[in-house]
mmCIF file of C-alpha atoms in Angstrom:
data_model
loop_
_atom_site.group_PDB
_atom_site.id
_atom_site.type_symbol
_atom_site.label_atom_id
_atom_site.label_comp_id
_atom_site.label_asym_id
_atom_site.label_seq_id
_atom_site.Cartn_x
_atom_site.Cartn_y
_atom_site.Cartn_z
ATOM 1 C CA UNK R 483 0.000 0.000 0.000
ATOM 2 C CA UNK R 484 1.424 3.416 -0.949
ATOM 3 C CA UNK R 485 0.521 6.278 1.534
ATOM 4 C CA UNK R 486 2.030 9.717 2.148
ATOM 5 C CA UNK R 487 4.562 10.438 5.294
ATOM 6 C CA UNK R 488 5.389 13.935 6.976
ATOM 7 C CA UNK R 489 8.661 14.021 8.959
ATOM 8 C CA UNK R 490 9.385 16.960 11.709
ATOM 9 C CA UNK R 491 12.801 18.432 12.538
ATOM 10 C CA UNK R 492 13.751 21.759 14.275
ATOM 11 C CA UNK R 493 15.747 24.706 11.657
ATOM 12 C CA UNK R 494 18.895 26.278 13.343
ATOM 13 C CA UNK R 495 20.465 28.251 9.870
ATOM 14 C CA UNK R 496 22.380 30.821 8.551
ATOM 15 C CA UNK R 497 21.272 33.784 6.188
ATOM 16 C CA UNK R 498 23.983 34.610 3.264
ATOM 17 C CA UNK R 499 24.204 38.366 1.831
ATOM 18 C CA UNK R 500 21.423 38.171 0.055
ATOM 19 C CA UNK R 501 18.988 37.227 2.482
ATOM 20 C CA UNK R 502 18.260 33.655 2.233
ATOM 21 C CA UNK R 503 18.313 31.132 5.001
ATOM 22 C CA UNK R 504 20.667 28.360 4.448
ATOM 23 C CA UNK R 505 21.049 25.340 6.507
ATOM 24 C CA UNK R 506 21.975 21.657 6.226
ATOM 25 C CA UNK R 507 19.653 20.190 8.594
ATOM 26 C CA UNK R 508 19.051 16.499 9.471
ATOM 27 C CA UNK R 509 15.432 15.887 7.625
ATOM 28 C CA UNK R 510 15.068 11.892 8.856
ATOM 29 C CA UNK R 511 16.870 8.956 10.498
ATOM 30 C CA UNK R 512 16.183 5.331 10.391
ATOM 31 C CA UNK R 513 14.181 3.307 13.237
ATOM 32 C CA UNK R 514 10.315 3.449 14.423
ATOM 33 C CA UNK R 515 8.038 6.393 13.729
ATOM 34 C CA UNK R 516 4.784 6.829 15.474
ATOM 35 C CA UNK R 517 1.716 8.718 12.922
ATOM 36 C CA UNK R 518 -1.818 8.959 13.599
ATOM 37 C CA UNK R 519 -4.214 7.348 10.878
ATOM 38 C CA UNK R 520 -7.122 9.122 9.964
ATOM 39 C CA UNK R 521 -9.043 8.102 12.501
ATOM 40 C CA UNK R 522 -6.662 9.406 15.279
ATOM 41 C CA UNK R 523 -5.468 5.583 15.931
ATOM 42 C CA UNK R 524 -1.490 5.404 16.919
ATOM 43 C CA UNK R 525 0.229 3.481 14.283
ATOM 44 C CA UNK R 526 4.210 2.375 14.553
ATOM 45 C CA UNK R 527 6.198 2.139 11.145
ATOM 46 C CA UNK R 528 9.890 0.975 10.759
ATOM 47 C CA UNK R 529 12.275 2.810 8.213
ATOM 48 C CA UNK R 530 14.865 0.577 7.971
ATOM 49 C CA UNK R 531 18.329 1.703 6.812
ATOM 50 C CA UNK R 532 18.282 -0.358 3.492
ATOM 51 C CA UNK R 533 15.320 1.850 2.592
ATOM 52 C CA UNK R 534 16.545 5.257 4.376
ATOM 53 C CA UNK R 535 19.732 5.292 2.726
ATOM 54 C CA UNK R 536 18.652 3.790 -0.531
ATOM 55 C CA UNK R 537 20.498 5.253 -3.627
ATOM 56 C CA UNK R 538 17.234 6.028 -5.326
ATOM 57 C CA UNK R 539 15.364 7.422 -1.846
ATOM 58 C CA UNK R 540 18.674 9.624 -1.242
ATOM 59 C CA UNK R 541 18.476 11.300 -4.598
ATOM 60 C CA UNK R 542 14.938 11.818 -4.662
ATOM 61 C CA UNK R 543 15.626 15.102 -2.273
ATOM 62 C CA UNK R 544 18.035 17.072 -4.702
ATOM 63 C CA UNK R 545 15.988 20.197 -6.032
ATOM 64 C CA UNK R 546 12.681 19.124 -4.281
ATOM 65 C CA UNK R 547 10.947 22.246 -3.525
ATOM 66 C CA UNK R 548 10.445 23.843 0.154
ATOM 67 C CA UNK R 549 7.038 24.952 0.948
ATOM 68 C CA UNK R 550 5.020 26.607 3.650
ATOM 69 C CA UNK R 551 3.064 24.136 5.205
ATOM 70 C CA UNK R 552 1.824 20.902 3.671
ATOM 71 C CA UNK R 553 -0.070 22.124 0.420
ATOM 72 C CA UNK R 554 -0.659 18.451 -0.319
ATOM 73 C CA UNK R 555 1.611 16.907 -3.275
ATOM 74 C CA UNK R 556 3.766 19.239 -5.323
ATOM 75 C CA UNK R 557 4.196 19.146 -8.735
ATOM 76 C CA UNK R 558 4.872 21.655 -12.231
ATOM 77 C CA UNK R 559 1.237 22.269 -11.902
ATOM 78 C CA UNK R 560 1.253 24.047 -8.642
ATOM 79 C CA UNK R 561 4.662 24.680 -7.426
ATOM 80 C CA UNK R 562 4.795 28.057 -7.681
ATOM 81 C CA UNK R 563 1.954 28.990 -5.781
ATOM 82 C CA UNK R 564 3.689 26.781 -2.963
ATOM 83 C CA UNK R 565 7.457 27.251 -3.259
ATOM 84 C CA UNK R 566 9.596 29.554 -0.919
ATOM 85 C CA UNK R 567 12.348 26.957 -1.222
ATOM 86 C CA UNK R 568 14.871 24.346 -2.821
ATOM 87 C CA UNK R 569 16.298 21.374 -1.620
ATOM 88 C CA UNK R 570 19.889 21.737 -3.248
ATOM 89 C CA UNK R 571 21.208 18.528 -3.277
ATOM 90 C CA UNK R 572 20.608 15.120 -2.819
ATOM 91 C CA UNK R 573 19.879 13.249 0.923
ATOM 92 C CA UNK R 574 23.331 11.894 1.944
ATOM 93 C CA UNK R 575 23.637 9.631 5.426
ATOM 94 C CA UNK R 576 25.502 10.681 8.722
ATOM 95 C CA UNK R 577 25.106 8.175 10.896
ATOM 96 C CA UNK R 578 21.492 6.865 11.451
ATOM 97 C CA UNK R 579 20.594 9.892 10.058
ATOM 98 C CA UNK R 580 19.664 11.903 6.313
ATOM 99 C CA UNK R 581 21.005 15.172 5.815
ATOM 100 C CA UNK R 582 20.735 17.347 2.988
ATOM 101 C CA UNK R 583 21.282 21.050 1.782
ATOM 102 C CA UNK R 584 18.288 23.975 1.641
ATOM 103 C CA UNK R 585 17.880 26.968 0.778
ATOM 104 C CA UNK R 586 15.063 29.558 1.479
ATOM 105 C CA UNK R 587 14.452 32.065 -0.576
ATOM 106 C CA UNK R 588 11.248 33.670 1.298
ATOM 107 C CA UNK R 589 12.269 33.326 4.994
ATOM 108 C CA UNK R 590 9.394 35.826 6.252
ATOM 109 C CA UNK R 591 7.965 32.427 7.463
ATOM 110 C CA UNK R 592 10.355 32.030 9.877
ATOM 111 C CA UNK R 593 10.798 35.824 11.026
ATOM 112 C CA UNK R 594 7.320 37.088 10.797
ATOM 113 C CA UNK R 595 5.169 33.745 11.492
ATOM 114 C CA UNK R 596 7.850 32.407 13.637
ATOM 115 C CA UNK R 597 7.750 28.830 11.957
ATOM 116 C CA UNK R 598 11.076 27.091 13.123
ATOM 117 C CA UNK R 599 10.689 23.465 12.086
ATOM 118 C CA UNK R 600 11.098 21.571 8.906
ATOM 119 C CA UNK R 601 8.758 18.309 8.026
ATOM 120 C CA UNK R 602 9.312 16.290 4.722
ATOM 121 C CA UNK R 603 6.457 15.150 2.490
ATOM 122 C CA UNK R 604 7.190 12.076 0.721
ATOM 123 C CA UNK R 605 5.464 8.660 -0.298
ATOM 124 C CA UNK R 606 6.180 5.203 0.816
ATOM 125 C CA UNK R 607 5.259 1.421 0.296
ATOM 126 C CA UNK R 608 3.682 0.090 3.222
ATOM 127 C CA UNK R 609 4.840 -3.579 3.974
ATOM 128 C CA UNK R 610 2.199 -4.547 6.082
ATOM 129 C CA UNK R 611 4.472 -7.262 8.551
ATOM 130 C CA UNK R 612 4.396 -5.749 12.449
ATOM 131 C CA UNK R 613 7.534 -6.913 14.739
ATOM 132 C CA UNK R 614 10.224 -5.320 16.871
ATOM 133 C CA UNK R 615 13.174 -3.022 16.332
ATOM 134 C CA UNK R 616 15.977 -2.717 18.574
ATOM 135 C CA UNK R 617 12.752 -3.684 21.618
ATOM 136 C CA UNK R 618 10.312 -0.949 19.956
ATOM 137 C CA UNK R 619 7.351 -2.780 18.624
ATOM 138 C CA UNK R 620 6.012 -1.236 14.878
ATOM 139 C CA UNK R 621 3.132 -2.269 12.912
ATOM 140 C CA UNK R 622 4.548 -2.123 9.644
ATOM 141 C CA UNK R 623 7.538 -1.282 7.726
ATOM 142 C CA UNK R 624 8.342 1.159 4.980
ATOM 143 C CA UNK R 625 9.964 0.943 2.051
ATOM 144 C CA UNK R 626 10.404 2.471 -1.726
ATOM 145 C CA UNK R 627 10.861 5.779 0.083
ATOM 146 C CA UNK R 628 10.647 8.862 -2.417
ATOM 147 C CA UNK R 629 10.492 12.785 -0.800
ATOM 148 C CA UNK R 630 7.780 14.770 -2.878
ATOM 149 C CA UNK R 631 8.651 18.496 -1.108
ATOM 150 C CA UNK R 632 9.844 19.501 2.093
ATOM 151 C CA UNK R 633 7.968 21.963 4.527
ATOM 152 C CA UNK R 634 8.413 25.027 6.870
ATOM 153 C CA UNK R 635 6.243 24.163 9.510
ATOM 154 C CA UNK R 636 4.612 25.843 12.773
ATOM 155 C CA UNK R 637 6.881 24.831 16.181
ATOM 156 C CA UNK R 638 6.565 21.818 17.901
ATOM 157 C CA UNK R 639 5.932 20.956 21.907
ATOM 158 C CA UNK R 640 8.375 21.865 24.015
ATOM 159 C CA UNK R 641 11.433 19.607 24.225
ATOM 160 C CA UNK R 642 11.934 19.070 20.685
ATOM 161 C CA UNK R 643 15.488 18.576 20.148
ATOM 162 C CA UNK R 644 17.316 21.236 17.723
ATOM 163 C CA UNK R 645 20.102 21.379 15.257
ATOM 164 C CA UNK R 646 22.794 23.445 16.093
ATOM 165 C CA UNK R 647 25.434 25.402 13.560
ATOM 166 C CA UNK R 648 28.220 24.273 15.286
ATOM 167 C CA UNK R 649 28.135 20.746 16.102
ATOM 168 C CA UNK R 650 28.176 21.042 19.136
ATOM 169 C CA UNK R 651 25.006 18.890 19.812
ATOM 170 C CA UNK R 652 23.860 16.081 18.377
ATOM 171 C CA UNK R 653 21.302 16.873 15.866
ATOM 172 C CA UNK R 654 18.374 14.391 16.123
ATOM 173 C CA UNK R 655 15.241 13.829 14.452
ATOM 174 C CA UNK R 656 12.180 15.512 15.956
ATOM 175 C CA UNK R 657 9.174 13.165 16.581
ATOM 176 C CA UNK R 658 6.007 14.521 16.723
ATOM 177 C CA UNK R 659 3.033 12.123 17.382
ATOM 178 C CA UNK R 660 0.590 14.589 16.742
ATOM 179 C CA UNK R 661 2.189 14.519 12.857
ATOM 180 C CA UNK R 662 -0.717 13.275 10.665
ATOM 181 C CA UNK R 663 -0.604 10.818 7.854
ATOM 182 C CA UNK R 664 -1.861 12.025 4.627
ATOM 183 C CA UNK R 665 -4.304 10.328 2.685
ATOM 184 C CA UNK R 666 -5.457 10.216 -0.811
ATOM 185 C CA UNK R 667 -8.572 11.490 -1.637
ATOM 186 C CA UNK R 668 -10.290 10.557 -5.235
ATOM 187 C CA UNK R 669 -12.988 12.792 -6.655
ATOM 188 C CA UNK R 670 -15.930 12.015 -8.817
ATOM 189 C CA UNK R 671 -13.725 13.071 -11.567
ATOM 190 C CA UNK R 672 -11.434 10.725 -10.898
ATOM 191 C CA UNK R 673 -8.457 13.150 -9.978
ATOM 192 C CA UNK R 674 -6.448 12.325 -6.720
ATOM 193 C CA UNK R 675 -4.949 14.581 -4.328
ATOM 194 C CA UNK R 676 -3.132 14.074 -0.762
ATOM 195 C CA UNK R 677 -5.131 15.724 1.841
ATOM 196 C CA UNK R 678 -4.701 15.790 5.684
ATOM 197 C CA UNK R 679 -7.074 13.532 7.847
ATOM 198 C CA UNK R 680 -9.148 16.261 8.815
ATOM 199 C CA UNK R 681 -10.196 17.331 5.249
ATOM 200 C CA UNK R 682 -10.058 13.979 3.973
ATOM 201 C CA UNK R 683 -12.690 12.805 7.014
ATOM 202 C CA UNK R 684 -14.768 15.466 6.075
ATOM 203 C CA UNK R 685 -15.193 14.744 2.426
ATOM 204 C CA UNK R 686 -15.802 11.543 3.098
ATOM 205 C CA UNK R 687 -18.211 12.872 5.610
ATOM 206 C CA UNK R 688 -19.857 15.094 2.637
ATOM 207 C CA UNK R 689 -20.114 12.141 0.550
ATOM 208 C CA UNK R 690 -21.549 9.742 2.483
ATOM 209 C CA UNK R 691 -24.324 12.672 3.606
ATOM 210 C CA UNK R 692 -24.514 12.754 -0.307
ATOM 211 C CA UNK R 693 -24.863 8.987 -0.710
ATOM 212 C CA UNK R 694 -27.541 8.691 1.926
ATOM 213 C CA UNK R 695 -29.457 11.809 0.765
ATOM 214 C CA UNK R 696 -29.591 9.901 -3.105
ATOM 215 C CA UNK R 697 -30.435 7.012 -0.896
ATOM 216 C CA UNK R 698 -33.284 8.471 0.556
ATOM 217 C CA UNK R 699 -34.426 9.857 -2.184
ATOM 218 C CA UNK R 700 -34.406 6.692 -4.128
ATOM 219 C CA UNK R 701 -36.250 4.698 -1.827
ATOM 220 C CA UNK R 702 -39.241 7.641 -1.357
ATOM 221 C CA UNK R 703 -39.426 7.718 -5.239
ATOM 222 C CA UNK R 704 -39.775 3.499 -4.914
ATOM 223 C CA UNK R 705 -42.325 4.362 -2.374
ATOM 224 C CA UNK R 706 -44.135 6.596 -4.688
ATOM 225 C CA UNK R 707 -43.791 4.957 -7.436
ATOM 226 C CA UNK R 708 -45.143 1.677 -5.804
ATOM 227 C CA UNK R 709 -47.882 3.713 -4.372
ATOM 228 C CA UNK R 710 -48.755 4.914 -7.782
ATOM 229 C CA UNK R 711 -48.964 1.203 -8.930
ATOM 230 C CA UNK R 712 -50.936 0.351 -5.818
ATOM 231 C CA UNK R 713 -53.631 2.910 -6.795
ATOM 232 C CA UNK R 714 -53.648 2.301 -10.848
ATOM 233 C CA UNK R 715 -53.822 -1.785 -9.966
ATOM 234 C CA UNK R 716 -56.766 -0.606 -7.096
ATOM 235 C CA UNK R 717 -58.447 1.124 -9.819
ATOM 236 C CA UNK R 718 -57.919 -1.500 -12.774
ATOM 237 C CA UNK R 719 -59.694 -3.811 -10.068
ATOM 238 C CA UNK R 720 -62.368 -1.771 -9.176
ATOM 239 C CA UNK R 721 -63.417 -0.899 -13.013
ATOM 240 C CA UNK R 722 -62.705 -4.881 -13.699
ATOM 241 C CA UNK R 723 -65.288 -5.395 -10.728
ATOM 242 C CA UNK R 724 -67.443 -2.887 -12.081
ATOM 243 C CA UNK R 725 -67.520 -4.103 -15.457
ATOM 244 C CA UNK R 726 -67.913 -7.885 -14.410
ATOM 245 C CA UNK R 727 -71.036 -6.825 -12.387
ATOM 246 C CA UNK R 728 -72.488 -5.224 -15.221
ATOM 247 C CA UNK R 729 -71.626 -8.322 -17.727
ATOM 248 C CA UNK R 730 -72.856 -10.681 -15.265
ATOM 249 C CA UNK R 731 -76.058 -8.590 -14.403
ATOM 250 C CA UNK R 732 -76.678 -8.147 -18.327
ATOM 251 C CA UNK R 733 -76.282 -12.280 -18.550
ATOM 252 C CA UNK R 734 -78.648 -12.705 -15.716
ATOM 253 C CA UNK R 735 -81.261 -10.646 -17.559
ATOM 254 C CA UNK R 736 -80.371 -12.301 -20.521
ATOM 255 C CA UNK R 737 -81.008 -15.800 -18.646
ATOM 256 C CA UNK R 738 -84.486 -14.859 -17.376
ATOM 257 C CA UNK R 739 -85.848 -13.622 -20.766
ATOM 258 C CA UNK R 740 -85.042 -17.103 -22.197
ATOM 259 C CA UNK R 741 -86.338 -18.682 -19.562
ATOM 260 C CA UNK R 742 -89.630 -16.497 -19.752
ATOM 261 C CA UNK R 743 -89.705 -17.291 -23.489
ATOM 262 C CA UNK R 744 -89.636 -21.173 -22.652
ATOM 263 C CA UNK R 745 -92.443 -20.471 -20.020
ATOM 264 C CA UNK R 746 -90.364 -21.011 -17.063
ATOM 265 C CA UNK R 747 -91.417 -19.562 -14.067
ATOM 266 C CA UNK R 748 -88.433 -17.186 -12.747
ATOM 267 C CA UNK R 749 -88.004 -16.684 -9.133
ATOM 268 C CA UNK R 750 -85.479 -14.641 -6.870
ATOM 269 C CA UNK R 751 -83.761 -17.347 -5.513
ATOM 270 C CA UNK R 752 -83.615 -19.470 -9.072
ATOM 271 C CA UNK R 753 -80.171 -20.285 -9.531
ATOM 272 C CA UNK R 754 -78.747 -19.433 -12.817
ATOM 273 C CA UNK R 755 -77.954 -23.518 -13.694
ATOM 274 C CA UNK R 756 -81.381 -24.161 -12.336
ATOM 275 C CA UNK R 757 -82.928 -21.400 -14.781
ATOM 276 C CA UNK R 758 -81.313 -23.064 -17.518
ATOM 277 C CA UNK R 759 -81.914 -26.903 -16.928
ATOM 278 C CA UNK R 760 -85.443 -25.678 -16.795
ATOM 279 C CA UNK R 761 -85.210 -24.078 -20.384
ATOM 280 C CA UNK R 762 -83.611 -26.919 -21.424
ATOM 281 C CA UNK R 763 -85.819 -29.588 -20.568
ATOM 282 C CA UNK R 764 -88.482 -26.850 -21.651
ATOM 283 C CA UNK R 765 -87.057 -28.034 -25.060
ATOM 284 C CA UNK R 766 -85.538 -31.529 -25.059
ATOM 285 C CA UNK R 767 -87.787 -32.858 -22.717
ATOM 286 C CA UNK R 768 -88.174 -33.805 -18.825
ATOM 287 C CA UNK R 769 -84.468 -35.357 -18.228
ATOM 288 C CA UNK R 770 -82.679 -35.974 -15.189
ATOM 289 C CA UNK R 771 -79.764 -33.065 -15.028
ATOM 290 C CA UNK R 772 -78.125 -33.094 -11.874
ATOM 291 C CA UNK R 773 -75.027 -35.132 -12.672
ATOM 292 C CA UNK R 774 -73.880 -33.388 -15.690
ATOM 293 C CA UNK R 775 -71.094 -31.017 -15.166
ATOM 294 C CA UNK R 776 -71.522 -27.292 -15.815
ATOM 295 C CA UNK R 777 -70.050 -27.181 -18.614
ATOM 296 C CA UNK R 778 -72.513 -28.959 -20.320
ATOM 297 C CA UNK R 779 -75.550 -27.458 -18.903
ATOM 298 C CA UNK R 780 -73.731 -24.211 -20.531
ATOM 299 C CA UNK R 781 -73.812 -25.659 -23.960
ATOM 300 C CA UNK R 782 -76.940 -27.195 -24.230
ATOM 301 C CA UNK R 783 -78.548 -23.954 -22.931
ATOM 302 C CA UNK R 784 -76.468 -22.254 -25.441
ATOM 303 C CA UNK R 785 -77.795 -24.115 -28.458
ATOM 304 C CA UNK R 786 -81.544 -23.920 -26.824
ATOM 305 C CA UNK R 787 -80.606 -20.277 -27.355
ATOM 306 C CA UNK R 788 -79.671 -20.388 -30.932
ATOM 307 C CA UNK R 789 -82.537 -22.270 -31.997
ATOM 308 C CA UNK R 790 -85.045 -20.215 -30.675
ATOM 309 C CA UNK R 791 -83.095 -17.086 -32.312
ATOM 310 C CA UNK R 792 -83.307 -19.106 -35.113
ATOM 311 C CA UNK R 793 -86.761 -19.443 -35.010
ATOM 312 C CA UNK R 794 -87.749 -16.346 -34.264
ATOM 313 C CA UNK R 795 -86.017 -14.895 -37.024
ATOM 314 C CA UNK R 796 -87.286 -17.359 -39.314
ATOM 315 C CA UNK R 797 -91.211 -15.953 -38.518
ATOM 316 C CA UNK R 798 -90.107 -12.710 -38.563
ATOM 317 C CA UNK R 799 -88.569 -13.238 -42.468
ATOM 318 C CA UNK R 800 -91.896 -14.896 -43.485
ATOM 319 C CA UNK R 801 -93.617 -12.106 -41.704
ATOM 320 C CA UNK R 802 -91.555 -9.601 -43.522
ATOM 321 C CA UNK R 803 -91.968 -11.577 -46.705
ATOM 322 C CA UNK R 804 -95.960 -11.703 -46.936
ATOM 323 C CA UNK R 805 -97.229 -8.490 -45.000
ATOM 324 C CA UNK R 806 -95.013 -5.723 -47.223
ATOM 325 C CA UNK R 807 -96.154 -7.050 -50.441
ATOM 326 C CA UNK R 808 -99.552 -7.436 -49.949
ATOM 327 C CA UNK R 809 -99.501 -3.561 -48.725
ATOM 328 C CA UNK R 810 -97.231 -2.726 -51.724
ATOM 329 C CA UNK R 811 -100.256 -4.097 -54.125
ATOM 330 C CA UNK R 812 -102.954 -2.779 -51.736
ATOM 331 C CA UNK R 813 -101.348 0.465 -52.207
ATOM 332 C CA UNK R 814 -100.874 0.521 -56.007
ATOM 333 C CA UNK R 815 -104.684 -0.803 -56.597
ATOM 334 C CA UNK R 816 -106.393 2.077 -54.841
ATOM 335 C CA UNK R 817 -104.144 4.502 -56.506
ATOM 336 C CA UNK R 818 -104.536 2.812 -60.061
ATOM 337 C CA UNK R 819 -108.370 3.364 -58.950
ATOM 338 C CA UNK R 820 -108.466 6.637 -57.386
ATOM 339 C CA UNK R 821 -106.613 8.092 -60.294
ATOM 340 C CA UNK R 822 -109.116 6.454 -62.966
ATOM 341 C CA UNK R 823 -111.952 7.792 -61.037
ATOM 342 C CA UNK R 824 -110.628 11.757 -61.943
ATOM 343 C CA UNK R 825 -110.070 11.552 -65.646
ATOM 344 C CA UNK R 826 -113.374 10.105 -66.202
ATOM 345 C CA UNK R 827 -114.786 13.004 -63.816
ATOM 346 C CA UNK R 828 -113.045 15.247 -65.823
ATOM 347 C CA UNK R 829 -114.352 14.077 -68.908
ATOM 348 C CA UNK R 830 -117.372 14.448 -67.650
ATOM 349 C CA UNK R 831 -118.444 10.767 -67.501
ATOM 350 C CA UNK R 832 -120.260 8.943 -64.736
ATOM 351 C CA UNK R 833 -118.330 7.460 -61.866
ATOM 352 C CA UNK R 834 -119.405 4.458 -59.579
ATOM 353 C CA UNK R 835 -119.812 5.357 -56.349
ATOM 354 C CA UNK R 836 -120.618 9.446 -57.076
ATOM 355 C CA UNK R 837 -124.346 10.436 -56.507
ATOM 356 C CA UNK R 838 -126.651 10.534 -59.001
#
């Protein structure tokens, strides 16, 4: 796992003719750091000197850039709004520890703000193995160690050791517990940045409020939308209901006019399959209809149905047939006759029928 580390270490410098601070301070040492994760938990991590004084981790200092404060990681894209500073040369060991030269151009940080410590921004590779180093337990180790930018940073608690011009004290390595670890933070876009735990909690924070808010909303829409479905299906049923009560009204009325047709006596308590075993047997004959299923009582009644229809329409053709010709010739007659009747009036003959 690759994270982000910040080192602390006190500035005791020089300033050359033209103003800028100078210095060749101790920036790390191997052994066991102590960080807080971003949830404030302790955690132990080993450097080992393999890793500390690594060709590749040693060069990775020369002309890193010195800013004020932890802007999060450096690169061409921001460095200038960030730099004050220049790591001039590349880490080199003394001892247990990595020293390297700096040079500040803007050191208003330290004389105005009064920022006296230096803290070095860099990425590792977290080997995730915990043990003991010279009887100090750690919970993991780190390795592949490159420095991104080094910081000016706000002054410790009291007691942190210092470096001194001179020599005369041993220069140590300042560790602060209350460092934090940086962590990566990904954005919708997709764009990752190193942020410190308290702005890294509270996007997280933001997104999970965000998360639970689409949440929310998602399930009241599912509620609304299954509401509308409730109501549309409660509807559907009630005009399915409505409409079956009217077709099964209509075939009830239906049933009692054939039966009334066949001379069956209708009462309110005549079941429908009694209604039409009667009209049946009305037909057919007296016949014992108990045992036969439904389904056949429907059919029978149903061709019962279609012969009468059948015979009704037949009368009503013959009807048809006979009465509207017989009027036709009716008709023509008495106007053949009626219209006789004037030209002989108006020829001044006698007409049957007139008075004498």
């Amino acid at each position: 796992m690759s994270v982000n580390r910040y080192d602390r270490v006190a500035i005791s410098a020089r300033y050359d003719e033209n103003g800028y601070l100078e210095d060749s301070p101790v920036l790390t040492r191997t052994g066991v750091f102590v960080y807080r994760d971003g949830n404030g938990q302790e955690r132990r991590e080993l450097r080992r000197a393999d890793d500390v004084f690594s060709s590749e981790s040693l060069a990775s200092y020369r002309n890193k850039p010195i800013t004020k404060g932890h802007p999060g990681k450096v690169n061409a894209g921001n460095v200038r709004s960030h730099q004050i500073g220049t790591v001039t040369t590349e880490g080199r060991q003394d001892g247990d520890n990595v020293v390297s030269d700096v040079v500040i151009h803007d050191p208003r940080v330290i004389r105005q703000d009064g920022w006296k410590e230096l803290s070095v921004g860099y990425s590792v590779d977290l080997i995730e193995e915990p043990g003991e180093y010279n009887g100090e337990r750690y919970d993991a180790i780190q390795t592949n160690i490159r420095v991104n930018h080094l910081a000016v940073v706000s002054s410790g608690r009291a007691g942190n050791s210092r470096l001194n011009l001179d020599g005369s004290d041993a220069a140590t390595l300042t560790d602060d517990e209350d460092d934090p670890v940086m962590e990566k933070v990904r954005l919708d876009s997709g764009i990752e940045y190193d942020a410190a735990p308290e702005v890294a909690q509270a996007y997280r924070k933001a997104r999970e409020d965000a998360q639970q808010a689409s949440d929310a909303t998602e399930k009241e829409k599912a509620r609304a939308d299954a509401a509308e479905k409730a109501k549309k299906e409660a509807e559907d049923s009630a005009e399915k209901l409505k409409q079956d009560a009217v077709k099964d009204a209509r075939a009830r009325l239906e049933l009692e006019a054939a039966a009334k047709e066949h001379k069956v006596e209708v009462k309110e308590d005549s079941t429908d399959r009694a209604l039409k075993e009667s009209v049946i047997k009305s037909v057919n004959g007296d016949s014992d209809l108990s045992q036969r299923e439904d389904a056949y009582i429907d059919a029978m009644f149903d061709i019962v149905k279609e012969q009468s229809e059948k015979s009704r329409n037949d009368a009503a053709e013959q009807r048809r047939q006979a009465t509207p010709t017989q009027s036709r010739q009716d008709g023509a007659g008495s106007k053949a006759s009626a219209r006789d009747r004037m030209i002989s009036r108006m020829k001044g003959e006698t007409v049957e029928g007139d008075n004498q």
